[in-house]
């Protein structure tokens, strides 16, 4: 870089408001030059590269270390992580909180108090991304007021080149951008951001190895996430996850079981096994071991409640059904995203099952587990979805008798196959379909709730109700939220509650067994 280029770059970096910083940098030289300016190893993320599924084996590492000069760097300082999106992100946040705590940082909820602010972002739909860009806008005055605060963007959005470019161009005040595959590098990246005072961009398009034993600060002491696998190889045509989270990589069963045992020993009452497509668990391990076997082992561990999410119908096998049918701590609430009730729409979504396949699977599950509760995810307004095809989603909703559903308007995601097709369902039609679907979801949920009137349910008490500190709130085995009056001493316990009133989404009840814990 010559003197003239350096001067111009410094000028560009200083001009906070310039909307075309990146173009000016680009005019000056190549991406490599930009990289030199921002960080020595800058390589823009690339969704095409992220799509590649490589043969080489994923290594598992059991050690991690924090650079010596970073070990105490956070003493007397605070961090704040805003988490958007799914449980996987929530769990990644727990790991980043663990790493920051190891460096001496404490947590805060107040942006003004924070020395490090991280936005752990979600890319699943456009509105998720808009929320993050809104928040980035809010953080700018804070950064101008306090230039020492480190602001970082991580999570799924960082894996997208368009997002990184937009941040480089329009939000040069951001100190670091890193992706989903290198969160364990947070201490090193923070070091670079602090000492080099240049924007640090480190996003790996290729998924990384599995790093065990990373520290975690879990959000609570009652329920815990346990990651069983990373990534997704399903490539549903609308979905960006296989690109942002890389290829499927399963943790070794012994590492998962050890983590569950630890949580049980620490008094956790519920765990949720996490993965983008948990039913593919074990396929990459090269041993005959799947989710069914894993759940069968976990079934024997003394922890009262075990859930898993998210399932893909295609890989939901008989062994898993057989294991789940044993009951005990394996709860019979199954979240089984269907996405559409039309075989033709499912075909273009590349879901690799038909409406009939799905209904057969549901029938098998209900036969083996008669009380099973099913919930789902549905997308409306997929390209070319006809009124008749949408009607098929409504009839499927009724036929299965889903007790609730997460419903979404299709949102094109750059880099996915569906984004190349015309997004040809007008927004009013999409909204109308969503409304009709939601009306049915609400009806079915309210009906399912009515069945609980007068019944006694087991509730894992999580704390005070969000809306009323005099009321306690917790979830039943089938994930229904119950509000009731009781002593605070039962928070964290499983108690019996008699349902006295039912609403569309929640139940009210009375504590019937004085603080006696039931499992
Ligand atoms: N548009 C709308 N919804 C989507 N989902 C995934 N990708 C998209 C998209 N591009 C939904 C699916 C998935 C859930 C997590 O998000 O229903 O199951
Ligand atoms: Fe996305 Fe789930 Fe399909 Fe994977 S299985 S591509 S995460 S919708």
XYZ file of C-alpha atoms and ligand atoms in Angstrom:
545
model
C 0.000 0.000 0.000
C 1.608 3.324 -0.968
C 1.514 6.506 1.051
C -1.201 8.073 -1.119
C -3.468 5.011 -0.735
C -2.903 4.888 3.002
C -3.855 8.559 3.372
C -7.000 8.103 1.359
C -7.947 5.017 3.325
C -7.498 6.831 6.607
C -9.748 9.576 5.314
C -12.394 7.030 4.278
C -12.247 5.305 7.652
C -12.766 8.608 9.443
C -15.787 9.577 7.348
C -18.427 7.918 9.508
C -21.319 9.029 7.333
C -20.056 8.015 3.944
C -22.507 5.628 2.338
C -20.063 4.522 -0.281
C -16.976 3.790 1.773
C -16.618 0.357 0.344
C -16.888 1.534 -3.254
C -14.219 4.121 -2.598
C -12.044 1.441 -1.070
C -12.761 -0.800 -4.023
C -11.764 1.973 -6.442
C -8.517 2.240 -4.586
C -7.622 -1.372 -5.034
C -8.677 -4.957 -4.740
C -10.583 -6.818 -2.047
C -7.180 -7.834 -0.810
C -6.303 -4.226 -0.241
C -9.513 -3.734 1.681
C -8.500 -6.765 3.664
C -5.141 -5.218 4.455
C -6.893 -2.191 5.737
C -9.494 -3.939 7.826
C -7.636 -7.047 8.817
C -4.794 -9.107 7.455
C -6.823 -12.202 6.544
C -9.992 -10.603 5.216
C -11.874 -12.876 2.890
C -15.491 -12.018 2.110
C -17.954 -14.734 3.132
C -19.259 -16.691 0.187
C -22.545 -18.631 0.158
C -21.447 -20.683 -2.871
C -18.390 -21.901 -1.011
C -20.552 -22.518 2.037
C -22.747 -24.789 -0.044
C -19.884 -27.202 -0.764
C -20.076 -30.416 1.210
C -16.567 -31.715 1.691
C -15.574 -35.260 2.363
C -12.892 -34.608 4.903
C -13.573 -35.684 8.450
C -14.514 -33.176 11.072
C -12.036 -33.114 13.916
C -13.116 -32.822 17.524
C -10.960 -30.645 19.758
C -11.128 -30.875 23.516
C -8.887 -27.937 24.401
C -9.403 -24.271 24.055
C -7.344 -21.434 25.406
C -7.695 -17.721 25.864
C -4.617 -15.658 24.895
C -2.736 -14.770 28.129
C -3.078 -11.020 27.536
C -6.880 -11.429 27.301
C -7.427 -13.495 30.421
C -8.070 -10.553 32.730
C -8.942 -7.943 30.126
C -12.593 -7.794 31.139
C -12.039 -7.175 34.874
C -14.388 -4.402 35.910
C -15.988 -4.327 32.459
C -19.364 -5.443 31.156
C -20.842 -7.124 28.098
C -24.248 -7.295 26.491
C -25.303 -9.823 23.851
C -28.566 -9.313 21.929
C -29.781 -12.619 20.551
C -32.068 -12.917 17.540
C -33.566 -16.055 16.027
C -33.574 -19.694 17.021
C -32.462 -21.739 20.021
C -29.165 -22.475 18.305
C -28.351 -18.786 18.490
C -29.472 -18.663 22.112
C -27.108 -21.476 22.864
C -24.238 -19.829 20.938
C -24.861 -16.764 23.064
C -24.379 -18.909 26.173
C -20.987 -19.969 24.820
C -19.943 -16.403 23.989
C -21.085 -15.310 27.461
C -18.922 -18.123 28.847
C -15.866 -16.944 26.922
C -16.402 -13.326 27.961
C -16.866 -14.350 31.594
C -13.569 -16.270 31.455
C -11.960 -12.992 30.440
C -13.419 -11.317 33.535
C -16.385 -9.521 31.946
C -19.714 -9.314 33.726
C -23.095 -9.155 32.071
C -25.379 -6.113 31.809
C -28.710 -5.338 30.159
C -27.939 -1.683 29.699
C -26.218 -0.689 26.436
C -24.869 2.472 28.111
C -23.033 0.392 30.699
C -21.598 -2.139 28.254
C -17.962 -2.224 27.127
C -18.641 -4.975 24.599
C -21.917 -5.237 22.656
C -22.547 -8.212 20.384
C -25.532 -8.717 18.102
C -26.009 -12.452 17.521
C -28.042 -12.282 14.338
C -30.578 -14.383 12.430
C -30.843 -14.601 8.619
C -33.886 -16.858 8.243
C -36.226 -14.175 6.918
C -35.871 -10.608 5.703
C -37.709 -9.118 8.682
C -35.219 -10.788 11.061
C -32.429 -8.999 9.207
C -34.267 -5.677 9.201
C -34.542 -5.808 12.989
C -30.782 -6.175 13.261
C -30.078 -3.313 10.874
C -32.483 -1.194 12.958
C -30.513 -2.038 16.077
C -27.197 -1.273 14.362
C -28.623 2.169 13.560
C -29.506 2.686 17.239
C -26.002 1.753 18.355
C -24.239 4.331 16.215
C -24.814 7.374 18.494
C -23.681 5.253 21.445
C -20.445 4.368 19.685
C -19.851 8.004 18.701
C -20.349 9.044 22.317
C -18.145 6.284 23.658
C -15.603 5.219 21.012
C -14.078 2.649 23.397
C -17.127 0.414 23.369
C -16.556 -2.577 21.084
C -19.545 -3.384 18.854
C -19.559 -6.768 17.134
C -21.907 -8.514 14.700
C -21.988 -12.301 14.704
C -24.395 -15.143 13.958
C -26.024 -16.142 10.680
C -26.185 -12.727 8.995
C -22.403 -12.419 9.191
C -22.129 -15.441 6.903
C -23.723 -13.458 4.055
C -21.461 -11.442 1.797
C -24.194 -8.894 1.090
C -24.585 -8.213 4.806
C -20.846 -7.857 5.403
C -20.581 -5.489 2.429
C -23.507 -3.420 3.690
C -21.865 -3.097 7.100
C -18.497 -2.179 5.593
C -20.202 0.395 3.405
C -22.782 1.928 5.671
C -21.786 1.144 9.227
C -17.998 1.442 9.436
C -18.267 2.161 13.170
C -18.776 -1.572 13.777
C -15.585 -3.019 15.304
C -15.851 -6.661 14.389
C -17.794 -9.144 12.306
C -17.452 -12.870 12.828
C -19.542 -15.840 11.787
C -21.130 -18.970 13.181
C -18.110 -21.247 12.683
C -15.578 -19.307 14.706
C -17.294 -18.110 17.868
C -14.547 -19.857 19.847
C -12.174 -17.261 18.363
C -14.015 -14.441 20.153
C -11.145 -13.715 22.614
C -8.631 -13.433 19.746
C -10.928 -11.299 17.623
C -11.685 -9.030 20.549
C -7.967 -8.622 21.065
C -7.490 -7.558 17.449
C -10.410 -5.165 17.617
C -9.106 -3.596 20.832
C -5.477 -3.250 19.953
C -5.532 -2.687 16.195
C -8.450 -0.275 16.229
C -9.444 -1.494 12.765
C -12.563 -3.339 11.767
C -11.958 -7.046 12.227
C -13.795 -9.272 9.767
C -13.329 -12.988 10.187
C -16.018 -15.158 8.649
C -15.320 -18.715 7.573
C -17.401 -19.977 4.678
C -16.273 -23.527 5.389
C -17.644 -24.971 8.602
C -15.111 -25.484 11.369
C -14.306 -28.472 13.529
C -16.236 -29.352 16.665
C -14.800 -27.682 19.738
C -15.772 -29.376 22.986
C -15.421 -27.942 26.488
C -16.046 -24.330 25.576
C -17.197 -22.462 28.661
C -20.910 -21.616 28.884
C -22.947 -19.281 30.998
C -26.363 -20.870 30.769
C -29.389 -18.620 30.842
C -31.010 -20.403 33.735
C -30.561 -23.223 36.178
C -33.778 -25.063 35.364
C -33.733 -25.721 31.621
C -30.634 -26.271 29.496
C -29.837 -26.560 25.784
C -27.636 -29.420 24.678
C -26.324 -29.149 21.168
C -26.139 -32.571 19.562
C -25.199 -31.548 16.048
C -24.290 -28.565 13.942
C -25.316 -27.622 10.403
C -27.827 -28.988 7.923
C -27.467 -30.908 4.646
C -31.128 -30.862 3.636
C -31.001 -27.777 1.406
C -34.718 -27.070 1.359
C -34.929 -24.632 -1.563
C -36.100 -21.651 0.524
C -33.709 -22.028 3.437
C -30.429 -20.263 4.121
C -29.442 -22.387 7.124
C -27.323 -24.983 5.238
C -25.232 -22.053 3.964
C -24.922 -20.136 7.221
C -24.407 -23.178 9.451
C -22.421 -25.501 7.178
C -22.520 -29.246 6.756
C -24.019 -31.653 9.289
C -21.576 -32.479 12.046
C -22.638 -34.628 14.984
C -21.056 -34.409 18.390
C -19.808 -37.729 19.720
C -22.429 -39.545 21.813
C -20.129 -39.808 24.841
C -19.595 -36.022 24.894
C -23.338 -35.367 24.730
C -24.129 -37.926 27.425
C -21.467 -36.495 29.683
C -22.967 -33.017 29.266
C -26.468 -34.294 30.069
C -25.157 -36.111 33.158
C -23.474 -32.927 34.308
C -26.677 -30.939 33.894
C -28.603 -33.609 35.814
C -26.008 -33.485 38.617
C -26.328 -29.696 38.706
C -30.070 -30.029 39.280
C -31.365 -29.064 35.837
C -34.926 -30.330 35.332
C -35.229 -30.180 31.586
C -32.916 -30.424 28.623
C -33.577 -29.812 24.962
C -31.375 -31.603 22.466
C -30.619 -29.107 19.734
C -29.811 -29.286 16.059
C -31.133 -27.842 12.783
C -32.176 -31.347 11.781
C -31.760 -33.573 14.830
C -33.125 -36.620 13.025
C -29.961 -36.725 10.931
C -27.933 -37.097 14.130
C -25.128 -39.634 13.805
C -25.239 -40.043 10.027
C -21.791 -38.495 9.688
C -20.223 -40.438 12.553
C -19.628 -43.592 10.546
C -21.177 -45.783 13.244
C -24.640 -47.293 13.453
C -25.922 -44.750 15.919
C -28.784 -42.319 15.447
C -31.063 -40.039 17.440
C -33.059 -43.055 18.651
C -29.975 -44.642 20.214
C -28.901 -41.362 21.745
C -32.349 -40.746 23.266
C -32.369 -44.301 24.545
C -29.180 -43.568 26.498
C -30.481 -40.245 27.746
C -33.705 -41.945 28.809
C -31.670 -43.727 31.488
C -30.225 -40.521 32.941
C -31.949 -39.104 35.975
C -33.199 -35.841 34.498
C -36.979 -35.351 34.540
C -37.629 -33.886 31.103
C -35.980 -34.397 27.732
C -37.076 -32.609 24.552
C -35.526 -32.327 21.101
C -35.776 -29.853 18.274
C -35.952 -29.473 15.303
C -37.125 -32.570 13.493
C -37.261 -33.270 9.800
C -39.993 -35.758 8.813
C -37.775 -37.414 6.229
C -35.277 -38.761 8.779
C -37.765 -39.471 11.604
C -37.192 -43.225 11.847
C -38.953 -46.163 13.503
C -36.214 -46.611 16.081
C -36.791 -43.086 17.365
C -40.553 -43.680 17.583
C -39.961 -46.932 19.459
C -37.623 -45.196 21.923
C -39.953 -42.234 22.438
C -42.822 -44.633 23.131
C -41.033 -45.682 26.322
C -42.099 -42.343 27.785
C -40.531 -41.595 31.146
C -38.407 -38.486 30.778
C -38.808 -38.495 26.978
C -41.672 -36.066 26.506
C -44.433 -36.741 24.020
C -44.568 -33.293 22.488
C -43.132 -33.576 18.995
C -42.431 -30.520 16.883
C -42.491 -31.765 13.318
C -42.251 -28.997 10.703
C -44.375 -29.829 7.656
C -44.049 -26.491 5.767
C -46.971 -27.180 3.379
C -49.906 -29.547 2.944
C -49.453 -29.800 -0.812
C -47.254 -32.549 -2.267
C -46.438 -30.340 -5.242
C -45.297 -27.435 -3.054
C -43.321 -29.878 -0.907
C -41.650 -31.150 -4.062
C -40.484 -27.704 -5.144
C -39.420 -26.960 -1.598
C -37.225 -30.109 -1.895
C -38.617 -31.457 1.368
C -38.352 -34.998 -0.021
C -41.686 -36.246 1.339
C -45.287 -35.978 0.162
C -48.429 -35.069 2.067
C -49.199 -38.796 2.266
C -45.718 -39.631 3.598
C -46.195 -37.023 6.292
C -49.649 -38.306 7.231
C -48.307 -41.873 7.385
C -45.540 -40.772 9.708
C -48.057 -38.979 11.938
C -50.228 -42.100 12.004
C -47.211 -44.203 13.022
C -46.304 -41.779 15.789
C -49.892 -41.643 17.086
C -50.172 -45.415 17.058
C -46.996 -45.838 19.100
C -47.541 -42.786 21.325
C -51.316 -42.279 21.532
C -51.110 -39.096 23.616
C -48.487 -37.442 21.439
C -48.961 -33.746 20.862
C -47.856 -32.453 17.494
C -46.884 -28.928 16.533
C -45.398 -27.665 13.279
C -43.913 -24.908 11.102
C -45.687 -23.716 7.961
C -44.686 -21.352 5.161
C -47.367 -19.612 3.075
C -46.949 -17.844 -0.254
C -44.139 -19.975 -1.644
C -43.542 -19.157 -5.356
C -46.429 -20.449 -7.494
C -48.471 -21.663 -4.493
C -52.056 -21.783 -5.776
C -55.206 -21.206 -3.710
C -55.945 -24.937 -3.945
C -52.482 -25.825 -2.700
C -52.886 -23.424 0.201
C -56.266 -25.050 0.978
C -54.393 -28.352 1.225
C -52.274 -26.832 3.991
C -55.466 -25.929 5.864
C -56.895 -29.425 5.493
C -53.622 -30.993 6.612
C -53.603 -28.718 9.643
C -57.036 -30.116 10.593
C -56.316 -33.691 9.643
C -53.215 -33.904 11.814
C -54.834 -31.865 14.572
C -51.750 -29.752 15.275
C -52.119 -28.036 18.636
C -50.085 -25.090 17.508
C -47.906 -23.928 14.641
C -45.310 -21.322 13.820
C -46.517 -19.749 10.595
C -44.452 -17.674 8.189
C -44.788 -15.700 4.998
C -42.227 -16.918 2.468
C -39.222 -14.636 2.346
C -36.712 -15.017 -0.509
C -33.164 -15.519 0.757
C -30.352 -14.542 -1.558
C -28.205 -17.506 -2.544
C -30.956 -20.129 -2.146
C -32.508 -21.828 -5.231
C -35.991 -20.426 -4.523
C -34.673 -16.862 -4.544
C -34.007 -17.271 -8.283
C -37.685 -17.968 -8.913
C -40.179 -15.178 -9.252
C -41.654 -14.306 -5.858
C -45.008 -14.172 -7.614
C -47.604 -14.359 -4.854
C -48.721 -10.765 -4.134
C -48.144 -9.620 -0.550
C -51.903 -9.120 0.058
C -52.522 -12.732 -0.928
C -49.689 -13.942 1.292
C -51.060 -11.921 4.205
C -54.580 -13.166 3.649
C -53.376 -16.776 3.587
C -51.393 -16.208 6.745
C -54.456 -14.723 8.455
C -56.656 -17.641 7.462
C -54.045 -20.116 8.601
C -53.517 -18.304 11.893
C -57.266 -18.257 12.546
C -57.271 -22.040 12.187
C -54.145 -22.419 14.352
C -55.777 -20.304 17.062
C -58.975 -22.343 16.865
C -57.138 -25.642 17.161
C -54.956 -24.357 19.964
C -57.977 -23.066 21.925
C -59.752 -26.409 21.450
C -56.716 -28.354 22.647
C -56.525 -26.075 25.664
C -60.220 -26.653 26.522
C -59.476 -30.345 27.021
C -57.354 -29.425 30.008
C -60.257 -27.867 31.940
C -60.410 -29.540 35.361
C -57.380 -31.722 34.675
C -54.269 -31.993 36.793
C -51.006 -31.335 34.977
C -47.337 -31.420 35.933
C -45.762 -28.002 35.680
C -42.075 -27.166 35.741
C -42.180 -23.827 37.542
C -39.890 -21.358 35.797
C -40.513 -18.161 37.740
C -42.844 -15.205 38.026
C -45.270 -14.631 35.201
C -44.045 -11.923 32.781
C -47.217 -9.900 33.259
C -47.821 -10.349 36.967
C -45.117 -10.878 39.603
C -47.721 -12.312 42.038
C -48.357 -15.230 39.716
C -46.020 -18.110 38.918
C -45.569 -19.508 35.426
C -44.283 -22.776 34.055
C -44.713 -25.320 31.297
C -46.458 -28.680 31.169
C -44.867 -31.719 29.565
C -46.682 -30.761 26.382
C -45.243 -27.243 26.454
C -48.423 -25.447 27.555
C -47.842 -22.319 29.590
C -49.644 -22.423 32.946
C -50.141 -19.452 35.277
C -51.035 -20.060 38.918
C -50.531 -18.671 42.405
C -47.961 -20.324 44.624
C -44.965 -19.708 46.849
C -41.714 -18.593 45.192
C -39.991 -21.498 46.914
C -41.352 -23.875 44.280
C -39.557 -22.128 41.399
C -37.414 -24.760 39.706
C -39.626 -27.630 40.859
C -42.146 -29.799 39.074
C -45.515 -29.490 40.807
C -49.091 -30.553 40.170
C -51.559 -27.876 39.124
C -55.287 -28.209 38.536
C -56.482 -26.283 35.492
C -59.315 -23.882 36.293
C -59.503 -21.783 33.134
C -58.317 -22.200 29.569
C -57.360 -19.543 26.997
C -56.102 -19.760 23.402
C -52.425 -19.961 24.324
C -52.272 -20.299 28.108
C -53.880 -22.115 31.015
C -54.740 -20.850 34.508
C -54.664 -23.220 37.435
C -54.415 -23.840 41.157
C -51.532 -25.492 42.881
C -53.033 -28.686 44.251
C -50.086 -30.330 45.849
C -48.360 -28.124 48.356
C -44.716 -27.873 47.467
C -44.198 -31.550 46.981
C -42.129 -32.217 43.956
C -43.359 -34.757 41.466
C -41.458 -36.179 38.532
N -39.134 -17.852 4.424
C -40.073 -18.085 5.360
N -39.938 -18.983 6.326
C -38.796 -19.691 6.375
N -38.378 -20.659 7.208
C -37.146 -21.053 6.824
N -36.752 -20.355 5.757
C -37.766 -19.509 5.437
C -37.969 -18.540 4.427
N -37.047 -18.303 3.493
C -39.196 -21.193 8.299
C -39.457 -22.695 8.155
C -38.582 -23.282 9.218
C -38.592 -22.204 10.263
C -37.495 -22.260 11.250
O -38.509 -21.010 9.515
O -40.814 -22.921 8.454
O -39.072 -24.508 9.713
Fe -33.599 -25.262 6.619
Fe -34.645 -27.075 8.295
Fe -34.697 -27.501 5.636
Fe -32.351 -27.608 7.004
S -34.150 -28.974 7.213
S -32.714 -26.601 5.034
S -32.670 -25.976 8.538
S -35.798 -25.863 6.784
